[in-house]
Coordinates of C-alpha atoms and ligand atoms in Angstrom, one line a residue:
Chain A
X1 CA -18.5 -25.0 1.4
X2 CA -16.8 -23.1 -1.7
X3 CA -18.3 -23.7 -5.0
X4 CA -16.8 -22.0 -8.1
X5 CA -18.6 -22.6 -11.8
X6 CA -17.4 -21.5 -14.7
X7 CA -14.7 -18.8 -13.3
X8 CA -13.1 -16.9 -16.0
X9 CA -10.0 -14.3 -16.1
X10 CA -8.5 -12.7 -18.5
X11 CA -5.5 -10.1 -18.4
X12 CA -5.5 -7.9 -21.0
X13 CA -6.2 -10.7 -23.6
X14 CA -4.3 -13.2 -21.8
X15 CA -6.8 -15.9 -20.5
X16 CA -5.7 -17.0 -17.3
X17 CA -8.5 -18.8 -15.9
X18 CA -10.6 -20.7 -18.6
X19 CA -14.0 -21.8 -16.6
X20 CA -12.7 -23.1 -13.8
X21 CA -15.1 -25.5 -12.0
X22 CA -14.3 -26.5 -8.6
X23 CA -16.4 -27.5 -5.1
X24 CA -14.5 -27.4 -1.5
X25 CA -16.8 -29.4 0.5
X26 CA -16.3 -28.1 4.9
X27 CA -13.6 -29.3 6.6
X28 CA -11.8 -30.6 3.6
X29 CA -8.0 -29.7 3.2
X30 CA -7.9 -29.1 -1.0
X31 CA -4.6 -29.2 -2.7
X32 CA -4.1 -27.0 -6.1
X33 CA -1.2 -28.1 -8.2
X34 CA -0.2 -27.2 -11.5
X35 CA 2.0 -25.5 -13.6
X36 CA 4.4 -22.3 -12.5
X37 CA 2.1 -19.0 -13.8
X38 CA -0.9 -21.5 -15.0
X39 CA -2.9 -19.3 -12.5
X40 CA -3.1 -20.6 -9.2
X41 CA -2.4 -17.3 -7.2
X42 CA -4.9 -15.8 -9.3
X43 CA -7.4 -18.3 -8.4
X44 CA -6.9 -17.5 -5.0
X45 CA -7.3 -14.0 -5.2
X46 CA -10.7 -14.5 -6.8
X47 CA -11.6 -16.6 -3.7
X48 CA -10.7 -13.7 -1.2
X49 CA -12.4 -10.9 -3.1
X50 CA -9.5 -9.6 -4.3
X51 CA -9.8 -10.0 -7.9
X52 CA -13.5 -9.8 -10.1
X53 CA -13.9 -12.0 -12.4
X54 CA -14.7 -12.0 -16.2
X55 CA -17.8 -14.3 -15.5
X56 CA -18.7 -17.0 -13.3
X57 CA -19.4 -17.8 -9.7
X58 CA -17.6 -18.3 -6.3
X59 CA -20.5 -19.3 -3.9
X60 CA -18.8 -19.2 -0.2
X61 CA -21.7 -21.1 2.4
X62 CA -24.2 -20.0 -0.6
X63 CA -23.4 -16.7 -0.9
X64 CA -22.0 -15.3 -4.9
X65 CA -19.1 -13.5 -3.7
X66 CA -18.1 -12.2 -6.9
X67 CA -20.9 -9.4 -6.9
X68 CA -20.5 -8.5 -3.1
X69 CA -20.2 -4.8 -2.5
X70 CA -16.7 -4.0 -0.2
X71 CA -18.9 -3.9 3.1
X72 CA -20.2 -7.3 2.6
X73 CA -17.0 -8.8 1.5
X74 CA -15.2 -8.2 4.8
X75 CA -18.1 -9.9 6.7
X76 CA -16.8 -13.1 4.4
X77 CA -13.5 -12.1 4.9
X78 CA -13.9 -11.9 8.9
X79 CA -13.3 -16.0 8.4
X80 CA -10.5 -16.4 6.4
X81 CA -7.2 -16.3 7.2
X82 CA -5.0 -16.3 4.0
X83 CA -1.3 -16.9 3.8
X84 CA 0.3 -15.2 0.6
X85 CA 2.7 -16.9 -1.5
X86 CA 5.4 -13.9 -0.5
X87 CA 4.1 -14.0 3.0
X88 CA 2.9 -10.4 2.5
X89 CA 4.6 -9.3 6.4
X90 CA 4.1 -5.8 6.8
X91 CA 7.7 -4.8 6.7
X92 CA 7.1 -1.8 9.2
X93 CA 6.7 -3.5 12.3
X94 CA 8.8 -6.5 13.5
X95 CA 7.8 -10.3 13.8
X96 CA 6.1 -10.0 17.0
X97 CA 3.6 -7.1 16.1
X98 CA 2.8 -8.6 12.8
X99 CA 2.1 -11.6 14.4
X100 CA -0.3 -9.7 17.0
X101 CA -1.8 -7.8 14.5
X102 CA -4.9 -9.4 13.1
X103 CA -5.0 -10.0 17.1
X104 CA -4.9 -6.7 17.8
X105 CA -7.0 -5.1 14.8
X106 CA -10.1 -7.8 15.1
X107 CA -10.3 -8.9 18.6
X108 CA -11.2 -7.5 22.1
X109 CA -8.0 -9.3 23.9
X110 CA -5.9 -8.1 26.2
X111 CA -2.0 -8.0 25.5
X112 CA -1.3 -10.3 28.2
X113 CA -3.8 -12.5 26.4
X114 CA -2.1 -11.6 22.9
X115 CA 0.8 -12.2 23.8
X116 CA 0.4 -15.9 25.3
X117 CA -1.2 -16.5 21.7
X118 CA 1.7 -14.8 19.4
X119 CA 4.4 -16.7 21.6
X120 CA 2.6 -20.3 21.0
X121 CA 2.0 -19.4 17.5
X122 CA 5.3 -18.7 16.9
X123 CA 6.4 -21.7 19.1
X124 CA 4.3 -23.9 16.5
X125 CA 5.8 -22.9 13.6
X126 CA 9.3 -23.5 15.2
X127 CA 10.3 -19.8 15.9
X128 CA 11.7 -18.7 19.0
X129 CA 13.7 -15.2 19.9
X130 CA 13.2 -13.4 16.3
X131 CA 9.9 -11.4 17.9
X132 CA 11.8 -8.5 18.1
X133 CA 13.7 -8.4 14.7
X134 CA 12.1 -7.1 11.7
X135 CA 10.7 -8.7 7.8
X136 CA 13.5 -7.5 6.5
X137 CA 16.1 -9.4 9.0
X138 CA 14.9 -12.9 9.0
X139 CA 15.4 -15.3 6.0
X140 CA 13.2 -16.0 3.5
X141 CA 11.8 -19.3 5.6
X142 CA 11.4 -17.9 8.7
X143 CA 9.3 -14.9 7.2
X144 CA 7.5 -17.8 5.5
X145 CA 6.6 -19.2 8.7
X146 CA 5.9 -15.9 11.0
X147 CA 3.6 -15.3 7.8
X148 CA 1.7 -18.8 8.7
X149 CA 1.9 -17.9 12.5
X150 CA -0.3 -14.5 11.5
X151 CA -2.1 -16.4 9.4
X152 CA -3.4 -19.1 11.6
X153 CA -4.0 -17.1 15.0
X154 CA -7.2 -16.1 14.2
X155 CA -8.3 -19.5 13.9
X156 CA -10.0 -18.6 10.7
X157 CA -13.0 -21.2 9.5
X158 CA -11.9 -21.2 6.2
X159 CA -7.6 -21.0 5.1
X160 CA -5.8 -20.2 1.5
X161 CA -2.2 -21.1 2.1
X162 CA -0.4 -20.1 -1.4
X163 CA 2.6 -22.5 -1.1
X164 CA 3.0 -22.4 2.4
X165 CA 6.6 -24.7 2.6
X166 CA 8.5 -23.0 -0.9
X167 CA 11.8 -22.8 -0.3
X168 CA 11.9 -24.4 3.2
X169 CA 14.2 -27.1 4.0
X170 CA 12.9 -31.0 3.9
X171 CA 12.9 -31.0 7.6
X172 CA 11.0 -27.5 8.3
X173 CA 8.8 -28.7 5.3
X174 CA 7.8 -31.6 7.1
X175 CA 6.9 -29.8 10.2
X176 CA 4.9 -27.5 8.6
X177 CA 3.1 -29.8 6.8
X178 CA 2.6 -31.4 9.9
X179 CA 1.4 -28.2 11.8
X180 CA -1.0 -27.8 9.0
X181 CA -2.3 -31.1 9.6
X182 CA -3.0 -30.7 13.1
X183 CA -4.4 -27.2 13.3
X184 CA -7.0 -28.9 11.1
X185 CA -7.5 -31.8 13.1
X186 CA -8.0 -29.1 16.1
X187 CA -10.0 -26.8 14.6
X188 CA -11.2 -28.7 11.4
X189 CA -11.0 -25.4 9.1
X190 CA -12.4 -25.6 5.4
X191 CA -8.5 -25.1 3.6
X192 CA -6.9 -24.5 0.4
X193 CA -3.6 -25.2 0.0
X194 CA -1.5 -24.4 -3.5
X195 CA 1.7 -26.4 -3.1
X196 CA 4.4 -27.5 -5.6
X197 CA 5.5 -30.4 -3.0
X198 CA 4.7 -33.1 -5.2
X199 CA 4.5 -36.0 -3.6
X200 CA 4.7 -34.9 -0.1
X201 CA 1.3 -33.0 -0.6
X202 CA -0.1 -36.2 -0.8
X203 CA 0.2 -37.3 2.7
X204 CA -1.1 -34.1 3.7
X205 CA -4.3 -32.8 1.6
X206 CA -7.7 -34.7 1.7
X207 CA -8.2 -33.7 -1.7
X208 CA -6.0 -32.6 -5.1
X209 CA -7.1 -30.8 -7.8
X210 CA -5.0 -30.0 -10.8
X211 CA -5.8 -27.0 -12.9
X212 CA -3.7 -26.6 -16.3
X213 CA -4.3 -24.2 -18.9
X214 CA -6.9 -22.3 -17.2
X215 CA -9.2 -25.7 -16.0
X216 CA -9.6 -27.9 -13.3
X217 CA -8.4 -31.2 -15.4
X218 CA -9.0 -33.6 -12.4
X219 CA -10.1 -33.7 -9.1
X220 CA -9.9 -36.2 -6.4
X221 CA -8.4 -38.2 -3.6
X222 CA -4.5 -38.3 -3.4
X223 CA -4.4 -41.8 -4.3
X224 CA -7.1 -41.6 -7.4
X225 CA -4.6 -38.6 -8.7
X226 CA -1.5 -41.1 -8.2
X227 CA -2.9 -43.4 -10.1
X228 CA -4.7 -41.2 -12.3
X229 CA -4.9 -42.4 -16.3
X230 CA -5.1 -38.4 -17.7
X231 CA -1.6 -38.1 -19.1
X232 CA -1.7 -34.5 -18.2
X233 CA -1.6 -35.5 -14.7
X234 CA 0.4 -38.1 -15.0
X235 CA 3.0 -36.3 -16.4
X236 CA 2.9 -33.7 -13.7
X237 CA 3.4 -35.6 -11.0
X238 CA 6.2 -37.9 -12.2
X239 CA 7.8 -34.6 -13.1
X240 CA 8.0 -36.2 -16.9
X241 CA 9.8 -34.2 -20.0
X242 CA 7.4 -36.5 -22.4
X243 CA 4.1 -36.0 -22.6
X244 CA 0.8 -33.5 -23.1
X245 CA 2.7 -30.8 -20.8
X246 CA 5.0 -29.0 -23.1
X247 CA 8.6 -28.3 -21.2
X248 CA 10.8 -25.6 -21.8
Chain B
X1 CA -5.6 12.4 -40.4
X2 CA -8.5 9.4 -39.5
X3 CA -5.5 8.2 -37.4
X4 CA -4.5 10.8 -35.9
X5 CA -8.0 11.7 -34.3
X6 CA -8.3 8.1 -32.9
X7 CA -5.1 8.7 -31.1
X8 CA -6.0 11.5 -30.0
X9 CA -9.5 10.6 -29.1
X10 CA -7.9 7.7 -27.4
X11 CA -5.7 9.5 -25.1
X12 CA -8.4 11.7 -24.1
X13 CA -10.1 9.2 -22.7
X14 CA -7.8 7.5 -20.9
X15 CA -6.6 10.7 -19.3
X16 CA -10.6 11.3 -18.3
X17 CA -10.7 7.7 -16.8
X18 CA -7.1 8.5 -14.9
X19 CA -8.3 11.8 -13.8
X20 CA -11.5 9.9 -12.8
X21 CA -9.7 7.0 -10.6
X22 CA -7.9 9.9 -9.0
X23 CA -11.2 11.3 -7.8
X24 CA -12.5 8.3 -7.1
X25 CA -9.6 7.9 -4.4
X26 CA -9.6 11.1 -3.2
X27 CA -13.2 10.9 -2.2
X28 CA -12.5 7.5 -0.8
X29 CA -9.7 8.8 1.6
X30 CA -11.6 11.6 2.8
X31 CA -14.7 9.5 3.2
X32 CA -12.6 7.1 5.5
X33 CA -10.8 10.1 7.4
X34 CA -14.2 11.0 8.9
X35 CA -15.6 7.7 9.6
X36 CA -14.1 6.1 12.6
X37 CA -12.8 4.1 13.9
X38 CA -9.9 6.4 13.8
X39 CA -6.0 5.3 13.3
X40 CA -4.5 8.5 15.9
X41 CA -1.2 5.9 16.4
X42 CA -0.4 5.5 12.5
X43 CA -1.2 9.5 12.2
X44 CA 1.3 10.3 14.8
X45 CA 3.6 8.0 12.7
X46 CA 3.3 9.9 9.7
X47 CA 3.4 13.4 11.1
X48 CA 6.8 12.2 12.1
X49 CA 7.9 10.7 8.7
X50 CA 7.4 13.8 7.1
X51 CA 8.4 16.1 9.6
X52 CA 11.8 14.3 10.1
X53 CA 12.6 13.3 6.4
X54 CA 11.7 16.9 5.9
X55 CA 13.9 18.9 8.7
X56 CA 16.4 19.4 7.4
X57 CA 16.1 20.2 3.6
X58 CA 13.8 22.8 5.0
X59 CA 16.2 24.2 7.0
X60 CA 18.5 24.3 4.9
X61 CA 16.7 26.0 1.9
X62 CA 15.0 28.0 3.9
X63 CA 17.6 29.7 4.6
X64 CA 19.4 30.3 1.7
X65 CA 16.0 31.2 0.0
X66 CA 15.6 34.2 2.3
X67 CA 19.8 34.5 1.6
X68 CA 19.1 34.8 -2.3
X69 CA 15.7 36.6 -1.8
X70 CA 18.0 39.7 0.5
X71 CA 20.4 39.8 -2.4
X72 CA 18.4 40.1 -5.2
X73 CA 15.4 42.7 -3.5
X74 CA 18.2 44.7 -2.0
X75 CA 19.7 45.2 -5.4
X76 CA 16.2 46.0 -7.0
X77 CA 14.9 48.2 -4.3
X78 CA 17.8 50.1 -4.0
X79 CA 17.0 51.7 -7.6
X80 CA 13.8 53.1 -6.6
X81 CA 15.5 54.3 -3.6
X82 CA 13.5 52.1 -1.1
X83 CA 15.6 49.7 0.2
X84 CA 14.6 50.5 4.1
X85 CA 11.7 48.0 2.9
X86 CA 14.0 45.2 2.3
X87 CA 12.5 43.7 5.6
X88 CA 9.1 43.4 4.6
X89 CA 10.0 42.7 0.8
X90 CA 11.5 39.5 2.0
X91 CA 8.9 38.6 4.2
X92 CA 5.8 38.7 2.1
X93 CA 7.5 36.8 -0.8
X94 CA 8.6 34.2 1.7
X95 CA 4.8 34.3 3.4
X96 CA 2.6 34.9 0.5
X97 CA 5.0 32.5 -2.3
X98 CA 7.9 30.8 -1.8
X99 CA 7.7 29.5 1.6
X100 CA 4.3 27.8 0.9
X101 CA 5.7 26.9 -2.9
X102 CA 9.7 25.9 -2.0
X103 CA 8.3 23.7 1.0
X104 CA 6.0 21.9 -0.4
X105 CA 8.7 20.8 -3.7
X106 CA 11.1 20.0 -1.2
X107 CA 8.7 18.1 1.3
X108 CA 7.5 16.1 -2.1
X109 CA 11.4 15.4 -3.2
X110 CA 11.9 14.4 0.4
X111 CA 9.0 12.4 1.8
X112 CA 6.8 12.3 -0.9
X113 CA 9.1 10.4 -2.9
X114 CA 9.3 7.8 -0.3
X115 CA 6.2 7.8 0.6
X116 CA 5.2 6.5 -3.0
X117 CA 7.5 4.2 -2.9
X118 CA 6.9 2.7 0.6
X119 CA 3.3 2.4 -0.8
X120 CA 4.4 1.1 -4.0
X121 CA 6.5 -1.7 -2.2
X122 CA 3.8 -2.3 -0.1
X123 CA 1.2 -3.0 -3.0
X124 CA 3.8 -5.4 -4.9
X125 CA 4.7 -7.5 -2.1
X126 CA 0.7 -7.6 -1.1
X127 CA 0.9 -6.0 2.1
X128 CA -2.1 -4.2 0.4
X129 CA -3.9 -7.1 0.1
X130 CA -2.9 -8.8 3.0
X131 CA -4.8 -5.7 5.0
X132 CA -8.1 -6.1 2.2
X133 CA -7.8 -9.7 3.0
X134 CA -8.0 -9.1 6.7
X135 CA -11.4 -7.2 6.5
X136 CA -9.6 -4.3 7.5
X137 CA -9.6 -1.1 5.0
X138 CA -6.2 0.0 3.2
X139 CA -7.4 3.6 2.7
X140 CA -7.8 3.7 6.7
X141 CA -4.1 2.3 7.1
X142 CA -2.2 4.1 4.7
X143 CA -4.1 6.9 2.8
X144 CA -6.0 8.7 5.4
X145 CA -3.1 9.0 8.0
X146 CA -1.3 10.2 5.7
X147 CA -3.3 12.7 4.2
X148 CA -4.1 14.1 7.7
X149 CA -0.5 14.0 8.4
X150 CA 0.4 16.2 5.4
X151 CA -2.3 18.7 5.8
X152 CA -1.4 19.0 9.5
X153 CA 2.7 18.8 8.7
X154 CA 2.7 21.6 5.4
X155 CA 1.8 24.3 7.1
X156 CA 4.2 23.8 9.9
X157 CA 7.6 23.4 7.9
X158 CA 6.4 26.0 5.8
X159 CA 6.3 28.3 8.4
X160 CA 9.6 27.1 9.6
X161 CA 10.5 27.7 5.9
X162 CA 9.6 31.2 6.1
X163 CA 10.8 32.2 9.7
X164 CA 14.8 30.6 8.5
X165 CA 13.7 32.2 5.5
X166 CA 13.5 35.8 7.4
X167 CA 16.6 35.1 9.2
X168 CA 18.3 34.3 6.7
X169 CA 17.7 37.3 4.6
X170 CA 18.4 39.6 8.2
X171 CA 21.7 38.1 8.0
X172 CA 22.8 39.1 4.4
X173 CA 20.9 42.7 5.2
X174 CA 22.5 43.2 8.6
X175 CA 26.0 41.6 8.4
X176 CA 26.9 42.0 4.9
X177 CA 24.9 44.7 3.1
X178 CA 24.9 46.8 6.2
X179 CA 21.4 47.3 7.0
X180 CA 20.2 48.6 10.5
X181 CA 18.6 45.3 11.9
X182 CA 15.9 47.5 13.4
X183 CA 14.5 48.6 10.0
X184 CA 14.5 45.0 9.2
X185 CA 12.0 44.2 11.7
X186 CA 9.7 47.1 12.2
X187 CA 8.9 47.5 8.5
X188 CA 8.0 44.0 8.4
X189 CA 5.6 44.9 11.4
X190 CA 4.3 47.7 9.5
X191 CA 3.8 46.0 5.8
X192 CA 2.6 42.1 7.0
X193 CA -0.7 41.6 6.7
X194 CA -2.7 38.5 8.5
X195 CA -4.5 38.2 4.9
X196 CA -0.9 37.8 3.8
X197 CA -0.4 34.9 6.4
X198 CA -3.6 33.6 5.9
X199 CA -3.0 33.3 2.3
X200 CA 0.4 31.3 2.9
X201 CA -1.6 28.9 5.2
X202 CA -4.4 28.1 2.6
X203 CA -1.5 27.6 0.0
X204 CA 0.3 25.3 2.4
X205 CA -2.2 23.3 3.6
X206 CA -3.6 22.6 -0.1
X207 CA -0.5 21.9 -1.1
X208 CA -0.5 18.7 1.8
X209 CA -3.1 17.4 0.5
X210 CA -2.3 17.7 -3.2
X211 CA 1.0 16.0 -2.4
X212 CA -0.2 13.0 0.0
X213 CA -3.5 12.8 -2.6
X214 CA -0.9 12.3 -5.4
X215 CA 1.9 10.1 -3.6
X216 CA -0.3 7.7 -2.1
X217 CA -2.4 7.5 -5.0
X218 CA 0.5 7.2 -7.0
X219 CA 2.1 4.4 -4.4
X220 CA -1.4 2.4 -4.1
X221 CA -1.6 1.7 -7.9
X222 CA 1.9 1.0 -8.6
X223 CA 2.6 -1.6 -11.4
X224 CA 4.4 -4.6 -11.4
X225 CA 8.3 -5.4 -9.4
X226 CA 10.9 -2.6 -9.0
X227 CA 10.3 -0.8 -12.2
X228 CA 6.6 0.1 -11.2
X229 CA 7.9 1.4 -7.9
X230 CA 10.6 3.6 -9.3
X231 CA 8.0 4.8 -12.4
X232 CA 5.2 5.6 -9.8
X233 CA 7.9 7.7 -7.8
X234 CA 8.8 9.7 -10.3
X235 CA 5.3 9.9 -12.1
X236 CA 4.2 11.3 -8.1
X237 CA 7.2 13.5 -7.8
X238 CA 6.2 15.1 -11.6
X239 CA 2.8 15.3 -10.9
X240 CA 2.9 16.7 -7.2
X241 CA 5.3 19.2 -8.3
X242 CA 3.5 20.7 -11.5
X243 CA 0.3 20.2 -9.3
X244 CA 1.9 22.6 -6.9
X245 CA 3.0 25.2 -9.1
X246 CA -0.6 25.1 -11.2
X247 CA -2.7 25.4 -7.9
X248 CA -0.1 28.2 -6.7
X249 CA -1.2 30.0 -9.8
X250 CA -5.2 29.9 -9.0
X251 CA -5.2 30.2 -5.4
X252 CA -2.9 33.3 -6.0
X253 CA -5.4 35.0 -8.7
X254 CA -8.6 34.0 -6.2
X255 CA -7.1 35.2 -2.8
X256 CA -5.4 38.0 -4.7
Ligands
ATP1 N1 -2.7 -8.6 -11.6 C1 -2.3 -9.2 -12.8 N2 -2.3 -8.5 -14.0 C2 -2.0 -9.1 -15.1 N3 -1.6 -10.4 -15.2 C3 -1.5 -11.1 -14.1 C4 -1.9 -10.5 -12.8 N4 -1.7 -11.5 -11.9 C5 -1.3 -12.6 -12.5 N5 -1.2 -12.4 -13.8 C6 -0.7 -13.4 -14.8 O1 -1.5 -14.5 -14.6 C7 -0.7 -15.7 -14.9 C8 -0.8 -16.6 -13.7 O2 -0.2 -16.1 -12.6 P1 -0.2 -16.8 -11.1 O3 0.5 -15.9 -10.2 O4 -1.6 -17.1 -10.8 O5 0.6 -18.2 -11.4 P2 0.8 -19.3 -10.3 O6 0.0 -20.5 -10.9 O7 0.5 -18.9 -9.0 O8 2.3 -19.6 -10.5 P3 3.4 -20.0 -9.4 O9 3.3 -21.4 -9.1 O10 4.7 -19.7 -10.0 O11 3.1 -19.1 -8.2 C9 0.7 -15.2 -15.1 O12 0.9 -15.3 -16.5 C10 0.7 -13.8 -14.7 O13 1.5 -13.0 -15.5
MG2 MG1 1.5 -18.4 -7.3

C-alpha cells in the first residue's frame, strides 16, 4: 500500500507538485495521466527515493519514506522494480547483460539459471536475437522494451512504469499492454503506470488518477473517469481544444 | 558599495557550499572504496580506459618533452661549462616535475575529459538513478573504480612518461648534439636520488586522485541535456588542470 498526503515540490520557485494526495491500495495497477511536464516523472521519483520533497508524506506498507536515511531506502527499494521513461539502459554493456544485471547484482543464481530467465524475459516482451547488440544499436522501441524486460525480472512487489509503450507501434503497444496485464495477474504486483495512451490505458489499469497543475483532480475506476463530469478531465481525455485545460 | 558586498558575500558562499559538496563526495567515494563488497571487474575496466585512451599521448609527449628538455639544458649548461650533466639534468626534471605534472594534463585531456562526460551522459539519461533505484550504490559503480583506477594508472604512465622522456632527450644528446651516450647514463646513476623518485610517485599518484575526484564529481552532477555534459567537461578539465599545477606547487615546497 502507497499512501502519499500532501506532497509538495518545488524547483527553484517553480511549483511542481502542489499537495498531491494519492493512496495505491496492493495489487492495484494505478494509471497517472496528465499533462506533458505537469509532473508526473517527478512524482515518480519521489516514490523511489530519488527526489525529497518540500513537505509531505509517501508511506510505502506504513513506512514515511521521505525521511529514510540511504541504507534504509534500499531495503524499500529491494521491491521495486522501476522502468524509466528513457529506459535508463546502461549504454556500456549490451541487451543481454543489462537484462542480467539486477539478476546478477541482487541474486544468488547461477548463469545457467540467468540466462533461462533473460531469454524468457526477452521472449515476453517480443525480442529475440538483439542480446548481443548494444543500447546504442537498437531502436528506440526495442530499448523501450529490453528496459521492461530488466525491469520486470526481478519480479519486484511493487512496479513504476514511466510510460512504458511511448513511441511504440499500435501493435507492440498492445502487446505490451498485454504483457503488463499478465505479469500482474501472475504475480499480482502493487503497480504504477504513467501512460499518455488515452483510451487504451483504460482497458488496462484498475485504477486512473489525473494529476493537473500540481494535484490529483480525480481518482477512480476507468469507467467513473470516462464518464467523469470534472471538465478538467473531460477535456483531457477527449483530447478537447475548449475547455479548463489551456492549449498551446 | 551595499551591493557589491552582497555579491560578493553571495559568491562566497556558494563557493563554500561547492567546495563543501566536493568534500562531501570525496569522503563518500573513499568511504565506499573500503567497504566491500568490492567491484575488482569494473576496476579492471577502468585501469584499461585510462591506460589505453592515455597510451599514446603519453608516448608521444613524453618524448618530445625529454626532446625539448635536451635542447634547452644543453644550451644552458653548456655556459657554466657543465654540460657532461645533461643526463641527469633531464632526468630529475622529468622525475621530480614534468613527468608527474605533463602526464597527469595529458591523462585529464585524454580520459578525464571522457570520463566526465561518460558520467555526465550517464546521470542525464538516468543510468544514475536507474542503479540508486536498484538498491545498488552509484559511488560503488562508477566513482570508486575509478578513483582506484587512477591512483593505480598515474603513476604508471608517468613513469612511462619519464623513461620516453629520458630516451628521448639521449637521442637529441647522442645523435645530434654529439654527446657520449655513456656520460648520459652514468651521471644520471650518480645524481638520481630515490627521494627524487619517491617525490615523483607521491606527485603522481595525488594527482590520480585529484583528477578522477574532480571528473567524476564533475560527471555525477552534471546539469540538464548536452549542454550540461559538455559544461561539466570543460568545468573538470579547468579544474583538474589548475588543481594539478596548485598541488604541484605545495607538495614541491613540503617534500622539498
Ligand atoms: N531535477 C529537476 N530540476 C528542476 N526542474 C525539474 C526537474 N525535474 C523536473 N523538473 C521540472 O518539473 C516539471 C515536470 O516535469 P516531469 O518530467 O515530471 O513532467 P511529466 O509530467 O513527466 O511530463 P511528460 O509527460 O512529458 O514526461 C517540468 O517543468 C520540469 O522542467
Ligand atoms: Mg515524464
Amino acid at each position: 500500500m502507497i499512501e502519499i498526503t500532501d506532497l509538495i515540490k518545488t524547483f527553484d520557485g517553480n511549483r511542481v507538485l502542489n499537495g498531491v494526495n494519492l493512496t495505491i491500495s496492493d495489487n492495484v495497477l494505478m494509471a497517472i495521466i496528465g499533462k506533458s511536464g505537469g509532473g508526473k516523472s517527478v512524482l515518480l521519483k519521489h516514490l523511489i527515493g530519488l527526489l525529497k520533497p518540500d513537505s509531505g508524506k509517501i508511506l510505502v506498507d506504513g513506512t514515511d519514506i521521505t525521511t529514510l536515511g540511504q541504507r534504509d531506502m534500499d531495503k524499500v527499494r529491494e521491491h521495486l522494480g522501476v522502468l524509466f521513461q528513457g529506459g535508463a539502459l546502461f549504454d556500456s554493456i549490451n541487451v543481454y547483460d543489462n537484462v542480467a544485471f539486477p539478476l546478477r547484482e541482487k541474486t544468488k543464481l547461477s548463469e545457467a539459471e540467468i540466462n533461462d530467465r533473460v531469454v524468457q524475459a526477452l521472449n515476453d516482451v517480443g525480442l529475440k536475437g538483439v542480446e548481443m547488440k548494444f543500447p546504442a544499436e537498437v531502436s528506440g522501441g526495442m530499448r523501450k522494451r529490453v528496459a521492461l524486460a530488466r525491469t520486470l525480472i526481478t519480479e519486484p512487489r511493487i512496479v513504476f512504469f514511466d510510460e512504458p509503450t511511448t513511441g511504440l507501434d499500435p501493435i507492440i503497444l498492445s502487446s505490451i499492454h498485454r504483457l503488463i496485464m499478465t505479469t500482474h495477474k501472475k504475480h499480482g504486483f502493487t503497480g504504477v503506470i504513467i501512460s499518455h495512451e488515452i483510451p487504451e490505458i483504460f482497458d488496462v489499469a484498475d485504477r486512473i488518477a489525473m494529476l493537473h497543475e500540481g494535484v490529483i483532480v480525480e481518482t477512480g475506476t476507468p469507467d467513473e473517469i470516462r464518464n467523469s463530469s470534472n471538465p478538467i478531465v473531460a477535456q483531457f481525455i477527449s483530447g478537447g481544444l475548449e475547455g479548463p485545460i489551456a492549449a498551446v | 558599495m551595499l551591493n557589491i558586498v552582497r555579491k560578493l558575500g553571495a559568491w562566497a558562499l556558494s563557493t563554500l557550499r561547492k567546495m563543501g559538496d566536493m568534500l562531501i563526495f570525496l569522503t563518500n567515494a573513499v568511504y565506499f572504496a573500503f567497504v566491500p563488497p568490492f567491484k575488482f571487474r569494473l576496476l579492471l575496466k577502468q585501469i584499461r580506459f585510462f591506460g589505453n585512451k592515455s597510451m599514446v599521448v603519453i608516448l608521444l609527449t613524453g618524448s618530445f618533452a625529454g626532446m625539448v628538455l635536451a635542447l634547452q639544458l644543453y644550451y644552458t649548461l653548456r655556459k657554466f661549462g657543465s654540460d657532461a650533466l645533461l643526463g641527469p639534468a633531464i632526468a630529475l626534471s622529468l622525475i621530480r616535475e614534468l613527468g608527474p605534472v605533463l602526464a597527469a594534463l595529458m591523462v585529464t585531456g585524454r580520459a578525464g575529459s571522457a570520463l566526465t562526460a561518460e558520467i555526465g551522459i550517464m546521470r542525464i539519461s538516468e543510468q544514475i538513478d536507474a542503479l540508486s533505484s536498484m538498491a545498488l550504490n552509484p559511488f560503488r559503480y562508477l566513482i570508486v573504480p575509478n578513483l582506484a583506477a587512477a591512483v593505480i594508472v598515474f603513476p604508471l604512465l608517468t613513469a612511462i612518461f619519464d623513461v620516453i622522456g629520458i630516451f628521448g632527450g639521449y637521442v637529441v644528446a647522442v645523435d645530434l648534439l654529439g654527446m657520449s651516450g655513456g656520460t648520459y647514463f652514468s651521471q644520471m646513476e650518480v645524481f638520481v636520488d630515490m627521494k627524487d623518485i619517491r617525490m615523483g610517485l607521491y606527485k603522481s599518484l595525488s594527482f590520480g586522485l585529484i583528477v578522477a575526484w574532480i571528473c567524476c564529481y564533475k560527471g555525477f552532477n552534471t546539469g540538464y541535456g548536452a549542454e550540461g555534459v559538455s559544461k561539466s567537461t570543460t568545468e573538470a578539465v579547468v579544474t583538474s588542470s589548475v588543481l594539478i599545477l596548485i598541488w604541484d606547487y605545495f607538495m614541491g615546497s613540503i617534500l622539498l
